[in-house]
Short mmCIF file of N, CA and C in Angstrom, two decimals:
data_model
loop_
_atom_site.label_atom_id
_atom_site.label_comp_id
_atom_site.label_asym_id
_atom_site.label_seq_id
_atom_site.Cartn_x
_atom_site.Cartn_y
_atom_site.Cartn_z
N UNK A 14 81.16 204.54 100.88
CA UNK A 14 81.14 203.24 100.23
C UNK A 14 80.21 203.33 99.03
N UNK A 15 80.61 202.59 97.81
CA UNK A 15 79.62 202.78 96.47
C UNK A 15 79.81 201.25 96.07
N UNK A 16 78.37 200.96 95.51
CA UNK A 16 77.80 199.83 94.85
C UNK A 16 77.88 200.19 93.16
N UNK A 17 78.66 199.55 92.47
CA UNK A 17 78.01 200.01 91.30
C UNK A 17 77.76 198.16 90.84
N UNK A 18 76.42 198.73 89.77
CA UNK A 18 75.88 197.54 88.78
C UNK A 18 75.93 197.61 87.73
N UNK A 19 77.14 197.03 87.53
CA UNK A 19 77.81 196.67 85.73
C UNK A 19 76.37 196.25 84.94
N UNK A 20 76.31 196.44 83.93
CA UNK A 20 75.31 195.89 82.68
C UNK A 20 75.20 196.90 81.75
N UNK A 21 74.04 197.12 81.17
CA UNK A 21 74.21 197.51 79.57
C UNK A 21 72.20 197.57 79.19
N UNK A 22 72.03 198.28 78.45
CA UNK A 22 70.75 198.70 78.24
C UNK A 22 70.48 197.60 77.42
N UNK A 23 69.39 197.24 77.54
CA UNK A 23 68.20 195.85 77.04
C UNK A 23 68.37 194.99 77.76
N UNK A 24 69.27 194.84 78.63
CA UNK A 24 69.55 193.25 79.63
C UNK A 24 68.06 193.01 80.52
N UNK A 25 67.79 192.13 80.33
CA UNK A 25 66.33 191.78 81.45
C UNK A 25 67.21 191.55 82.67
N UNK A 26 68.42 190.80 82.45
CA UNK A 26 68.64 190.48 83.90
C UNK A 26 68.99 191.63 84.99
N UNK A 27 69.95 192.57 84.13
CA UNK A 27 70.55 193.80 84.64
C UNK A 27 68.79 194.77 85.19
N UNK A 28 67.96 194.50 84.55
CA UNK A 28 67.09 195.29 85.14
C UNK A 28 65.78 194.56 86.25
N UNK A 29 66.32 193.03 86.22
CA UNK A 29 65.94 192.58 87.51
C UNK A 29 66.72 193.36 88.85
N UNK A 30 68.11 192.74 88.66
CA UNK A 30 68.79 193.24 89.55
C UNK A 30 68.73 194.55 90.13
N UNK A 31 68.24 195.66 89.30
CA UNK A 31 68.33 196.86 89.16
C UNK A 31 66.84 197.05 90.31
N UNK A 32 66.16 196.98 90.11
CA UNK A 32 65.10 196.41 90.72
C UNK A 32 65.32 195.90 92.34
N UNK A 33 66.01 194.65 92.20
CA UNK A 33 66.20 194.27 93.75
C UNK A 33 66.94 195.13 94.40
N UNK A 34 67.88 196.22 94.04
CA UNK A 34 68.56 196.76 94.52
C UNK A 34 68.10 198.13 94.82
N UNK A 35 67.13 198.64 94.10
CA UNK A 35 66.31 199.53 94.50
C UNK A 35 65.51 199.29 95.73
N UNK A 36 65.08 198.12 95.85
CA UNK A 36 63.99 197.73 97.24
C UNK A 36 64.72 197.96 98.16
N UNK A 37 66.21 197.68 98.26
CA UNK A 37 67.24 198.05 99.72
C UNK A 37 67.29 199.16 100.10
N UNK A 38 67.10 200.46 98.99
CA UNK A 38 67.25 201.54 98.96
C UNK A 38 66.76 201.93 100.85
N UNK A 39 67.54 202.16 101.20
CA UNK A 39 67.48 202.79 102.39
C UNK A 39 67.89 202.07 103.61
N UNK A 40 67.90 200.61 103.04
CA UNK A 40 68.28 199.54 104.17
C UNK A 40 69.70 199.47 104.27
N UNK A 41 70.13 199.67 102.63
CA UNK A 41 72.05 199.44 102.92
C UNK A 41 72.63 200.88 103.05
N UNK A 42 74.54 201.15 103.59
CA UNK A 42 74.53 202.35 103.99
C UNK A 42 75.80 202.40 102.64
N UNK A 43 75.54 202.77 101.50
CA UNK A 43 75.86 203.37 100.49
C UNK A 43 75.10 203.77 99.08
N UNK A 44 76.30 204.29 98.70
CA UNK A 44 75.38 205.12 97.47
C UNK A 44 75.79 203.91 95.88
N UNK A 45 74.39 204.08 95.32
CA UNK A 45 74.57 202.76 94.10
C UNK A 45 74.77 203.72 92.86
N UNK A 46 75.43 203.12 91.89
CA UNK A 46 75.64 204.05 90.73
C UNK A 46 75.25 202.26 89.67
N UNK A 47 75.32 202.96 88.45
CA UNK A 47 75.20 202.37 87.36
C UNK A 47 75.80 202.25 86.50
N UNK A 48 76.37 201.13 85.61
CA UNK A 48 77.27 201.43 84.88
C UNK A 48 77.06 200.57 83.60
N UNK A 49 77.54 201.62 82.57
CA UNK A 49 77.06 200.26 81.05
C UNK A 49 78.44 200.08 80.49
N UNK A 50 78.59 198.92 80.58
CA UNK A 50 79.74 198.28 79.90
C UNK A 50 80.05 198.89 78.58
N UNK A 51 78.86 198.35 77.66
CA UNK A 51 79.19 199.23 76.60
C UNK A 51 80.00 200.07 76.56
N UNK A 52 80.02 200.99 77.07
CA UNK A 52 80.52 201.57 76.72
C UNK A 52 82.12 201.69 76.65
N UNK A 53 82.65 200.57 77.12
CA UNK A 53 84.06 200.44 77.12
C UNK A 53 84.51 198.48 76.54
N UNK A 54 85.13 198.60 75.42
CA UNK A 54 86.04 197.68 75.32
C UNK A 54 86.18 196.33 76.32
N UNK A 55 86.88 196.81 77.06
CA UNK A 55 87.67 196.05 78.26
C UNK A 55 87.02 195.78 78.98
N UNK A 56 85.86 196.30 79.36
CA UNK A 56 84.19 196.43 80.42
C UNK A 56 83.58 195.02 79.55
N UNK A 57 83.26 195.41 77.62
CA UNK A 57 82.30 194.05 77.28
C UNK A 57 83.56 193.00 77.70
N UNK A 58 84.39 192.49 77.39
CA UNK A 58 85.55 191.68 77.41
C UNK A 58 85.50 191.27 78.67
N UNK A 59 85.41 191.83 79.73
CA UNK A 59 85.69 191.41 81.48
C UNK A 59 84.29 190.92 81.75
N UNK A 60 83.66 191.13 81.32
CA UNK A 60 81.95 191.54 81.74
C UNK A 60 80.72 191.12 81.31
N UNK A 61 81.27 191.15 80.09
CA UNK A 61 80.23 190.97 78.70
C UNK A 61 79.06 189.72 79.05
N UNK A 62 79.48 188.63 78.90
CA UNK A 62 78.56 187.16 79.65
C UNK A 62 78.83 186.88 81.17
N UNK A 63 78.36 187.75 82.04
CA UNK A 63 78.70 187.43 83.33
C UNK A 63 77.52 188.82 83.90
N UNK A 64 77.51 189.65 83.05
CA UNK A 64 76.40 190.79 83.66
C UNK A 64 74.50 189.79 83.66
N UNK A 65 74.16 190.78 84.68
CA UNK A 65 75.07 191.76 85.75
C UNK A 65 75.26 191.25 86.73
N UNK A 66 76.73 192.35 87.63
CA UNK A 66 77.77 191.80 87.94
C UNK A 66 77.52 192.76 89.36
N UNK A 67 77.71 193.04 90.54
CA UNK A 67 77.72 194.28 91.67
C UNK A 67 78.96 194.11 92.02
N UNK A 68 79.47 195.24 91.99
CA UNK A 68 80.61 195.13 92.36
C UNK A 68 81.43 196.60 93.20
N UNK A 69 82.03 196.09 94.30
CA UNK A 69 81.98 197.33 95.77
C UNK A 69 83.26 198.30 94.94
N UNK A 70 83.15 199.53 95.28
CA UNK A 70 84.07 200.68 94.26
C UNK A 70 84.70 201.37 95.64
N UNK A 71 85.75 201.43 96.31
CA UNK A 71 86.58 201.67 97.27
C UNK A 71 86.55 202.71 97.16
N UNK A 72 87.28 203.71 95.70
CA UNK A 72 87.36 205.02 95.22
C UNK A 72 87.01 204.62 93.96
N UNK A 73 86.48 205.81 93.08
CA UNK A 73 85.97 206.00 91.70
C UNK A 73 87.15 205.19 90.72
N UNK A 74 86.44 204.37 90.09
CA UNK A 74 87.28 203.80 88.91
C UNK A 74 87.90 202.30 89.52
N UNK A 75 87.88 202.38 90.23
CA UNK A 75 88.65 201.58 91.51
C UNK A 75 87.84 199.68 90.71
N UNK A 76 88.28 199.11 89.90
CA UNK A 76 87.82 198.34 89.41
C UNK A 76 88.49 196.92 90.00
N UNK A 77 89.06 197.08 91.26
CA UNK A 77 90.10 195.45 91.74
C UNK A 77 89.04 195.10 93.00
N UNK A 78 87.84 195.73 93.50
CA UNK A 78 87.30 195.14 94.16
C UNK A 78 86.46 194.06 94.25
N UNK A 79 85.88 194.15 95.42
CA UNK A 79 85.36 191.93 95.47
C UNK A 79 83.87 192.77 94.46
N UNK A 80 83.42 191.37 94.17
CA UNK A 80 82.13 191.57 93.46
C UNK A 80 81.39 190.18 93.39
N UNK A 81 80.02 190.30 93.27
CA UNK A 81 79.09 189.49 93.20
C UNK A 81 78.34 189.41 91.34
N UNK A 82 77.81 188.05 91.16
CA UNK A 82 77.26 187.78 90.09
C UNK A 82 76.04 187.38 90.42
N UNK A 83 75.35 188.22 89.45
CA UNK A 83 74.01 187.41 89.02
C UNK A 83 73.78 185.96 88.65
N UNK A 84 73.03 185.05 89.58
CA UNK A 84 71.83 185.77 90.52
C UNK A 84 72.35 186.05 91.23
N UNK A 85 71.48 187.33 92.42
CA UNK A 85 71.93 187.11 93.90
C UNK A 85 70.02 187.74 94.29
N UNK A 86 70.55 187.57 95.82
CA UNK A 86 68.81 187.73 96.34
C UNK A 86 69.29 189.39 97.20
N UNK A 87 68.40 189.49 97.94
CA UNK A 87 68.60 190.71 98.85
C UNK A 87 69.32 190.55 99.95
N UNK A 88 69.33 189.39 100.27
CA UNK A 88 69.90 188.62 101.34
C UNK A 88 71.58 188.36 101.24
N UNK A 89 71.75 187.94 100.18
CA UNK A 89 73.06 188.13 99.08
C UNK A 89 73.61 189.38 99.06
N UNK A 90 73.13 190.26 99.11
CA UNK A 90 73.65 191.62 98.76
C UNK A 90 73.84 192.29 100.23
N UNK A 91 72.81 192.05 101.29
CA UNK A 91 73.66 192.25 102.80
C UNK A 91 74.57 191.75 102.91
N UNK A 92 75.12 190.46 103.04
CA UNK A 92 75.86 189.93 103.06
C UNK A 92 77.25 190.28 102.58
N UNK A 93 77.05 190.45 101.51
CA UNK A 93 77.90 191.35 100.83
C UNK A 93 78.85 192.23 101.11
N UNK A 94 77.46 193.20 101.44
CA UNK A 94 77.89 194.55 102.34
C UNK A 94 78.55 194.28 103.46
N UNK A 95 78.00 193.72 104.31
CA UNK A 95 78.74 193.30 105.51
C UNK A 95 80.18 192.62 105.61
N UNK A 96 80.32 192.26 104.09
CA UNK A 96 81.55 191.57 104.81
C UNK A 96 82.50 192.48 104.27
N UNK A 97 82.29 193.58 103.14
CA UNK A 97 83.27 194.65 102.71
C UNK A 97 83.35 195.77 103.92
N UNK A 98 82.06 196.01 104.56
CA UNK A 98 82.58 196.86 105.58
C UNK A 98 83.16 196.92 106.63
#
């Protein structure tokens, strides 16, 4: 199972989040990746005012899964988890 967190370099919010999601580090049972919109078109366009965004990755690239918006708490993000697994 993979977490990735949509956003983009300078975001304060993306690096709150980035942050809360580090503190789980070890509490939830997958691996988190990172991802900057920027770098794609269709990423600012889907994404752009809504980052950051967590959103569960089934298989790599795999962009139709459920996802959560900022804010969320830690509590939010079990939750989360739990209900994708």
């Amino acid at each position: 199972m993979a977490l990735v967190l949509l956003g983009t370099e300078g975001c304060h919010l993306c690096e709150q989040a980035q942050a809360l999601l580090l503190n789980l580090n070890g509490k939830i049972p997958c691996n988190l990746y990172l991802e900057d919109i920027a770098e794609s078109e269709d990423m600012v366009a889907r994404y752009g005012e809504r980052i950051p965004v967590l959103k569960y990755e089934a298989e790599e690239g795999d962009m139709a899964g459920p996802e959560i918006d900022w804010p969320f708490s830690e509590q939010d993000v079990l939750r989360f988890i739990q209900k994708i697994a």
